[in-house]
C-alpha cells in the first residue's frame, strides 16, 4: 500500500510571519486526517520558523531546492547540512521552474537526489513535459529521460523511499490541470519506467501529480490507481484550501 502524499509548494510566497500564521491556522484543520503524508515547502528563509510552528502537528517541512556541497564559496546557496540543522526532512528537486529559469539539468537533478538521500532526507523529484513536447508526441520520451537520468545509480530501496512528482509544465499555474486520464496515463508510464530500472521498487515509490490542483479536482485525480497524491502551488497558499485538498485526497492503493 502506498501512503498518499500531499505537498504544498509555496514557491516564492510568504514572509516568515505569514508562514507562522499559516501554520497556526492550517495544522488544526488537518489534525484529524490520518494516513496521509502532509508536507509544506516554504521559501528557505521561513524553514526554521515553519519547522518550529509545525513541531507538534502532522505537517512535515520541505525545502524547494538544495546545494550539494557541504559548505564553501557558493553565494546564495543552502547546503543539506543547513537544512538538516533546521529540522527539514524533505527536498523538492528539479522543479520545472528550476529547470526552465535556472538551467537545472537531469545530471544536476541526479547529483542533488543522490546527495539528499545520502544526507538522510527524502527527495521529491519533479518531472514533466512542456506543451511543445506534448504536442510533438514526445511526452513519454521526456519522462523516460528525466526518470532514467535523474534517478541513475540509485538502489531499488532508495527509489522505493523517494517521491516522484509528475508536473506537466503546461498545467502549472495555468488553471488547466491534466485530466484524470492524462495524469493516469503519464503516471502509469512513469511507473513502468521505474519498474524497468528498479523492479519491484516501482510499486512502492509514490508518484504524485502537480499542475493546477484545486479542492475541486484533487479527489478525481487522486482516485486514479497510479496517482498517489498531489504537489500543489497556488491553491496551497490559503490554509483552508490546502486543508480541503489534503482531506479530499484518497489512498491510491489500499
Ligand atoms: P500550481 O498548483 O500553481 O499549478 O503549481 C504547481 C506546481 O508547480 C507545484 O510544484
mmCIF file of C-alpha atoms and ligand atoms in Angstrom:
data_model
loop_
_atom_site.group_PDB
_atom_site.id
_atom_site.type_symbol
_atom_site.label_atom_id
_atom_site.label_comp_id
_atom_site.label_asym_id
_atom_site.label_seq_id
_atom_site.Cartn_x
_atom_site.Cartn_y
_atom_site.Cartn_z
ATOM 1 C CA UNK A 1 0.000 0.000 0.000
ATOM 2 C CA UNK A 2 1.290 3.453 -0.900
ATOM 3 C CA UNK A 3 0.523 6.140 1.622
ATOM 4 C CA UNK A 4 -0.932 9.265 -0.006
ATOM 5 C CA UNK A 5 1.445 12.208 -0.100
ATOM 6 C CA UNK A 6 0.196 15.782 -0.436
ATOM 7 C CA UNK A 7 2.671 18.654 -0.559
ATOM 8 C CA UNK A 8 2.379 22.431 -0.763
ATOM 9 C CA UNK A 9 4.994 24.202 -2.863
ATOM 10 C CA UNK A 10 4.742 27.835 -1.876
ATOM 11 C CA UNK A 11 7.421 28.870 -4.387
ATOM 12 C CA UNK A 12 8.473 32.483 -3.666
ATOM 13 C CA UNK A 13 5.496 33.361 -1.478
ATOM 14 C CA UNK A 14 5.087 34.296 2.192
ATOM 15 C CA UNK A 15 7.244 36.055 4.741
ATOM 16 C CA UNK A 16 8.372 34.307 7.933
ATOM 17 C CA UNK A 17 5.464 35.895 9.797
ATOM 18 C CA UNK A 18 2.961 34.818 7.152
ATOM 19 C CA UNK A 19 4.328 31.273 7.223
ATOM 20 C CA UNK A 20 3.900 31.016 11.001
ATOM 21 C CA UNK A 21 0.374 32.444 10.844
ATOM 22 C CA UNK A 22 -0.472 29.926 8.117
ATOM 23 C CA UNK A 23 0.842 27.020 10.214
ATOM 24 C CA UNK A 24 -1.257 28.044 13.213
ATOM 25 C CA UNK A 25 -4.361 28.135 11.037
ATOM 26 C CA UNK A 26 -3.586 25.041 8.950
ATOM 27 C CA UNK A 27 -2.311 22.455 11.456
ATOM 28 C CA UNK A 28 -5.584 22.117 13.415
ATOM 29 C CA UNK A 29 -7.505 21.744 10.161
ATOM 30 C CA UNK A 30 -5.614 18.534 9.281
ATOM 31 C CA UNK A 31 -5.224 17.165 12.806
ATOM 32 C CA UNK A 32 -7.878 14.508 12.222
ATOM 33 C CA UNK A 33 -6.624 13.430 8.790
ATOM 34 C CA UNK A 34 -4.969 10.029 9.067
ATOM 35 C CA UNK A 35 -2.781 8.069 6.674
ATOM 36 C CA UNK A 36 -1.670 10.979 4.514
ATOM 37 C CA UNK A 37 1.816 12.484 4.479
ATOM 38 C CA UNK A 38 1.330 16.261 4.629
ATOM 39 C CA UNK A 39 4.223 18.468 3.558
ATOM 40 C CA UNK A 40 4.805 22.208 3.185
ATOM 41 C CA UNK A 41 7.738 23.646 1.229
ATOM 42 C CA UNK A 42 8.157 27.349 2.075
ATOM 43 C CA UNK A 43 10.969 29.645 0.890
ATOM 44 C CA UNK A 44 14.327 28.951 2.602
ATOM 45 C CA UNK A 45 14.007 31.907 4.947
ATOM 46 C CA UNK A 46 10.822 30.560 6.545
ATOM 47 C CA UNK A 47 12.072 26.983 7.035
ATOM 48 C CA UNK A 48 13.208 27.140 10.689
ATOM 49 C CA UNK A 49 10.128 29.089 11.795
ATOM 50 C CA UNK A 50 7.816 26.694 9.959
ATOM 51 C CA UNK A 51 9.570 23.649 11.461
ATOM 52 C CA UNK A 52 9.033 25.161 14.888
ATOM 53 C CA UNK A 53 5.428 26.176 14.213
ATOM 54 C CA UNK A 54 4.523 22.678 12.978
ATOM 55 C CA UNK A 55 6.538 20.730 15.570
ATOM 56 C CA UNK A 56 3.546 19.217 17.340
ATOM 57 C CA UNK A 57 1.495 18.643 14.224
ATOM 58 C CA UNK A 58 1.283 16.127 11.385
ATOM 59 C CA UNK A 59 2.969 18.540 8.976
ATOM 60 C CA UNK A 60 6.454 17.855 7.582
ATOM 61 C CA UNK A 61 8.621 20.602 6.134
ATOM 62 C CA UNK A 62 10.479 20.501 2.815
ATOM 63 C CA UNK A 63 12.988 22.787 1.098
ATOM 64 C CA UNK A 64 12.380 23.841 -2.509
ATOM 65 C CA UNK A 65 15.993 23.316 -3.578
ATOM 66 C CA UNK A 66 19.427 22.496 -2.176
ATOM 67 C CA UNK A 67 23.117 22.776 -2.985
ATOM 68 C CA UNK A 68 25.106 19.559 -2.718
ATOM 69 C CA UNK A 69 28.400 20.961 -1.427
ATOM 70 C CA UNK A 70 28.708 20.816 2.374
ATOM 71 C CA UNK A 71 29.861 24.456 2.507
ATOM 72 C CA UNK A 72 32.000 26.852 0.512
ATOM 73 C CA UNK A 73 32.033 29.782 -1.865
ATOM 74 C CA UNK A 74 28.552 29.336 -3.361
ATOM 75 C CA UNK A 75 26.879 32.706 -2.946
ATOM 76 C CA UNK A 76 23.142 32.436 -2.410
ATOM 77 C CA UNK A 77 23.059 28.668 -1.884
ATOM 78 C CA UNK A 78 21.948 26.479 1.049
ATOM 79 C CA UNK A 79 23.509 23.095 1.951
ATOM 80 C CA UNK A 80 21.986 19.824 3.067
ATOM 81 C CA UNK A 81 23.682 20.184 6.445
ATOM 82 C CA UNK A 82 21.981 23.545 6.933
ATOM 83 C CA UNK A 83 18.602 22.004 6.089
ATOM 84 C CA UNK A 84 19.183 19.096 8.466
ATOM 85 C CA UNK A 85 20.181 21.505 11.185
ATOM 86 C CA UNK A 86 16.863 23.301 10.755
ATOM 87 C CA UNK A 87 14.758 20.156 11.054
ATOM 88 C CA UNK A 88 13.858 19.945 7.369
ATOM 89 C CA UNK A 89 13.242 16.345 6.238
ATOM 90 C CA UNK A 90 12.433 16.592 2.520
ATOM 91 C CA UNK A 91 13.714 18.474 -0.540
ATOM 92 C CA UNK A 92 11.945 19.289 -3.822
ATOM 93 C CA UNK A 93 14.432 18.639 -6.636
ATOM 94 C CA UNK A 94 14.287 19.554 -10.332
ATOM 95 C CA UNK A 95 11.059 21.566 -10.312
ATOM 96 C CA UNK A 96 10.302 22.715 -13.866
ATOM 97 C CA UNK A 97 10.812 26.332 -12.788
ATOM 98 C CA UNK A 98 14.335 25.416 -11.656
ATOM 99 C CA UNK A 99 14.917 23.597 -14.922
ATOM 100 C CA UNK A 100 13.500 26.371 -17.127
ATOM 101 C CA UNK A 101 14.554 29.511 -15.254
ATOM 102 C CA UNK A 102 17.753 28.390 -13.533
ATOM 103 C CA UNK A 103 19.195 25.913 -16.033
ATOM 104 C CA UNK A 104 18.929 22.729 -13.974
ATOM 105 C CA UNK A 105 19.669 19.547 -15.900
ATOM 106 C CA UNK A 106 18.872 15.869 -15.411
ATOM 107 C CA UNK A 107 22.508 15.347 -14.387
ATOM 108 C CA UNK A 108 22.165 18.075 -11.762
ATOM 109 C CA UNK A 109 18.901 16.542 -10.545
ATOM 110 C CA UNK A 110 20.713 13.239 -10.192
ATOM 111 C CA UNK A 111 23.543 14.771 -8.162
ATOM 112 C CA UNK A 112 21.084 16.544 -5.869
ATOM 113 C CA UNK A 113 18.895 13.475 -5.468
ATOM 114 C CA UNK A 114 21.825 11.259 -4.503
ATOM 115 C CA UNK A 115 23.242 13.806 -2.080
ATOM 116 C CA UNK A 116 19.835 14.348 -0.482
ATOM 117 C CA UNK A 117 19.398 10.618 0.103
ATOM 118 C CA UNK A 118 22.953 10.312 1.443
ATOM 119 C CA UNK A 119 22.132 13.063 3.936
ATOM 120 C CA UNK A 120 19.088 11.110 5.137
ATOM 121 C CA UNK A 121 16.484 13.453 3.639
ATOM 122 C CA UNK A 122 13.695 12.465 1.247
ATOM 123 C CA UNK A 123 13.786 13.827 -2.315
ATOM 124 C CA UNK A 124 10.644 14.859 -4.175
ATOM 125 C CA UNK A 125 11.920 14.593 -7.754
ATOM 126 C CA UNK A 126 9.928 16.583 -10.321
ATOM 127 C CA UNK A 127 9.462 15.525 -13.935
ATOM 128 C CA UNK A 128 7.117 16.682 -16.680
ATOM 129 C CA UNK A 129 6.871 17.664 -20.317
ATOM 130 C CA UNK A 130 6.305 21.084 -21.858
ATOM 131 C CA UNK A 131 3.308 21.829 -24.078
ATOM 132 C CA UNK A 132 5.588 21.781 -27.107
ATOM 133 C CA UNK A 133 6.882 18.335 -26.153
ATOM 134 C CA UNK A 134 3.339 17.013 -25.587
ATOM 135 C CA UNK A 135 2.134 18.363 -28.897
ATOM 136 C CA UNK A 136 5.107 16.774 -30.644
ATOM 137 C CA UNK A 137 4.095 13.445 -29.068
ATOM 138 C CA UNK A 138 7.314 13.324 -27.060
ATOM 139 C CA UNK A 139 5.798 13.157 -23.554
ATOM 140 C CA UNK A 140 6.840 9.589 -22.817
ATOM 141 C CA UNK A 141 10.355 10.123 -24.219
ATOM 142 C CA UNK A 142 10.826 13.165 -22.000
ATOM 143 C CA UNK A 143 9.507 11.386 -18.907
ATOM 144 C CA UNK A 144 11.681 8.339 -19.622
ATOM 145 C CA UNK A 145 14.788 10.516 -19.936
ATOM 146 C CA UNK A 146 14.037 12.545 -16.806
ATOM 147 C CA UNK A 147 13.359 9.428 -14.715
ATOM 148 C CA UNK A 148 16.253 7.418 -16.161
ATOM 149 C CA UNK A 149 18.883 10.142 -15.854
ATOM 150 C CA UNK A 150 17.507 11.821 -12.744
ATOM 151 C CA UNK A 151 17.468 8.596 -10.747
ATOM 152 C CA UNK A 152 20.524 6.909 -12.332
ATOM 153 C CA UNK A 153 22.680 4.944 -9.926
ATOM 154 C CA UNK A 154 20.151 4.779 -7.098
ATOM 155 C CA UNK A 155 19.350 1.473 -5.431
ATOM 156 C CA UNK A 156 15.877 -0.044 -5.559
ATOM 157 C CA UNK A 157 15.478 0.617 -1.839
ATOM 158 C CA UNK A 158 16.329 4.289 -2.308
ATOM 159 C CA UNK A 159 13.806 4.645 -5.111
ATOM 160 C CA UNK A 160 11.092 2.937 -3.082
ATOM 161 C CA UNK A 161 11.513 5.622 -0.408
ATOM 162 C CA UNK A 162 11.515 8.734 -2.589
ATOM 163 C CA UNK A 163 8.661 10.613 -4.239
ATOM 164 C CA UNK A 164 8.344 11.433 -7.937
ATOM 165 C CA UNK A 165 6.166 14.409 -8.856
ATOM 166 C CA UNK A 166 4.685 14.422 -12.346
ATOM 167 C CA UNK A 167 4.092 18.066 -13.200
ATOM 168 C CA UNK A 168 3.230 18.740 -16.846
ATOM 169 C CA UNK A 169 4.669 22.202 -17.432
ATOM 170 C CA UNK A 170 1.599 23.314 -19.391
ATOM 171 C CA UNK A 171 -0.584 22.659 -16.339
ATOM 172 C CA UNK A 172 1.495 24.627 -13.824
ATOM 173 C CA UNK A 173 -0.093 27.901 -12.803
ATOM 174 C CA UNK A 174 -2.357 27.895 -15.842
ATOM 175 C CA UNK A 175 -5.627 26.744 -14.280
ATOM 176 C CA UNK A 176 -5.597 23.946 -16.856
ATOM 177 C CA UNK A 177 -4.946 20.716 -14.970
ATOM 178 C CA UNK A 178 -4.223 17.437 -16.702
ATOM 179 C CA UNK A 179 -7.400 15.400 -16.999
ATOM 180 C CA UNK A 180 -7.534 12.316 -14.767
ATOM 181 C CA UNK A 181 -6.981 10.208 -17.912
ATOM 182 C CA UNK A 182 -3.909 12.222 -18.923
ATOM 183 C CA UNK A 183 -2.471 12.061 -15.404
ATOM 184 C CA UNK A 184 -3.207 8.359 -15.082
ATOM 185 C CA UNK A 185 -1.538 7.594 -18.409
ATOM 186 C CA UNK A 186 1.594 9.566 -17.509
ATOM 187 C CA UNK A 187 1.798 8.098 -14.001
ATOM 188 C CA UNK A 188 1.438 4.570 -15.337
ATOM 189 C CA UNK A 189 4.182 5.282 -17.840
ATOM 190 C CA UNK A 190 6.478 6.681 -15.137
ATOM 191 C CA UNK A 191 5.869 3.598 -13.020
ATOM 192 C CA UNK A 192 6.724 1.352 -15.972
ATOM 193 C CA UNK A 193 9.987 3.232 -16.450
ATOM 194 C CA UNK A 194 10.702 2.890 -12.726
ATOM 195 C CA UNK A 195 9.970 -0.846 -12.948
ATOM 196 C CA UNK A 196 12.338 -1.284 -15.875
ATOM 197 C CA UNK A 197 15.113 0.404 -13.873
ATOM 198 C CA UNK A 198 14.340 -0.670 -10.321
ATOM 199 C CA UNK A 199 11.998 -3.670 -10.460
ATOM 200 C CA UNK A 200 9.622 -4.078 -7.540
ATOM 201 C CA UNK A 201 10.604 -0.692 -6.053
ATOM 202 C CA UNK A 202 8.300 0.868 -8.663
ATOM 203 C CA UNK A 203 5.272 -0.454 -6.812
ATOM 204 C CA UNK A 204 6.368 1.248 -3.583
ATOM 205 C CA UNK A 205 7.526 4.612 -4.977
ATOM 206 C CA UNK A 206 4.917 7.337 -4.700
ATOM 207 C CA UNK A 207 4.161 9.242 -7.895
ATOM 208 C CA UNK A 208 2.191 12.410 -7.190
ATOM 209 C CA UNK A 209 0.554 14.854 -9.597
ATOM 210 C CA UNK A 210 1.113 18.604 -9.781
ATOM 211 C CA UNK A 211 -0.341 21.300 -12.030
ATOM 212 C CA UNK A 212 -3.416 23.418 -11.180
ATOM 213 C CA UNK A 213 -4.547 21.068 -8.398
ATOM 214 C CA UNK A 214 -7.516 22.571 -6.537
ATOM 215 C CA UNK A 215 -10.038 21.409 -3.925
ATOM 216 C CA UNK A 216 -12.452 20.747 -6.798
ATOM 217 C CA UNK A 217 -10.259 18.400 -8.845
ATOM 218 C CA UNK A 218 -7.990 16.577 -6.385
ATOM 219 C CA UNK A 219 -10.414 13.776 -5.490
ATOM 220 C CA UNK A 220 -10.956 12.836 -9.112
ATOM 221 C CA UNK A 221 -7.228 12.923 -9.873
ATOM 222 C CA UNK A 222 -6.090 11.030 -6.799
ATOM 223 C CA UNK A 223 -8.793 8.386 -7.233
ATOM 224 C CA UNK A 224 -6.738 7.043 -10.128
ATOM 225 C CA UNK A 225 -4.733 3.998 -9.057
ATOM 226 C CA UNK A 226 -1.310 5.331 -10.024
ATOM 227 C CA UNK A 227 -1.821 8.857 -8.666
ATOM 228 C CA UNK A 228 -0.556 8.820 -5.088
ATOM 229 C CA UNK A 229 -1.207 12.412 -4.090
ATOM 230 C CA UNK A 230 -0.525 15.957 -5.179
ATOM 231 C CA UNK A 231 2.055 18.735 -5.326
ATOM 232 C CA UNK A 232 0.124 21.971 -5.048
ATOM 233 C CA UNK A 233 1.245 25.503 -5.892
ATOM 234 C CA UNK A 234 -1.280 28.337 -5.975
ATOM 235 C CA UNK A 235 -4.111 26.526 -4.188
ATOM 236 C CA UNK A 236 -1.815 25.703 -1.263
ATOM 237 C CA UNK A 237 -1.262 29.352 -0.335
ATOM 238 C CA UNK A 238 -4.579 29.525 1.505
ATOM 239 C CA UNK A 239 -4.733 27.221 4.564
ATOM 240 C CA UNK A 240 -8.424 26.387 4.160
ATOM 241 C CA UNK A 241 -7.935 25.488 0.507
ATOM 242 C CA UNK A 242 -4.871 23.307 1.159
ATOM 243 C CA UNK A 243 -6.585 21.583 4.088
ATOM 244 C CA UNK A 244 -9.510 20.751 1.811
ATOM 245 C CA UNK A 245 -7.106 19.321 -0.754
ATOM 246 C CA UNK A 246 -5.440 17.156 1.917
ATOM 247 C CA UNK A 247 -8.813 15.916 3.169
ATOM 248 C CA UNK A 248 -10.042 15.183 -0.358
ATOM 249 C CA UNK A 249 -7.034 13.135 -1.476
ATOM 250 C CA UNK A 250 -7.612 9.422 -1.355
ATOM 251 C CA UNK A 251 -5.332 6.423 -0.944
ATOM 252 C CA UNK A 252 -4.213 5.288 -4.373
ATOM 253 C CA UNK A 253 -3.677 1.688 -3.344
ATOM 254 C CA UNK A 254 -5.476 0.170 -0.396
HETATM 255 P P1 LIG B 1 0.105 25.252 -9.430
HETATM 256 O O1 LIG B 1 -0.634 24.356 -8.467
HETATM 257 O O2 LIG B 1 0.042 26.695 -9.040
HETATM 258 O O3 LIG B 1 -0.293 24.979 -10.852
HETATM 259 O O4 LIG B 1 1.664 24.871 -9.308
HETATM 260 C C1 LIG B 1 2.023 23.532 -9.387
HETATM 261 C C2 LIG B 1 3.443 23.398 -9.018
HETATM 262 O O5 LIG B 1 4.335 23.823 -9.720
HETATM 263 C C3 LIG B 1 3.751 22.760 -7.719
HETATM 264 O O6 LIG B 1 5.099 22.473 -7.611
#
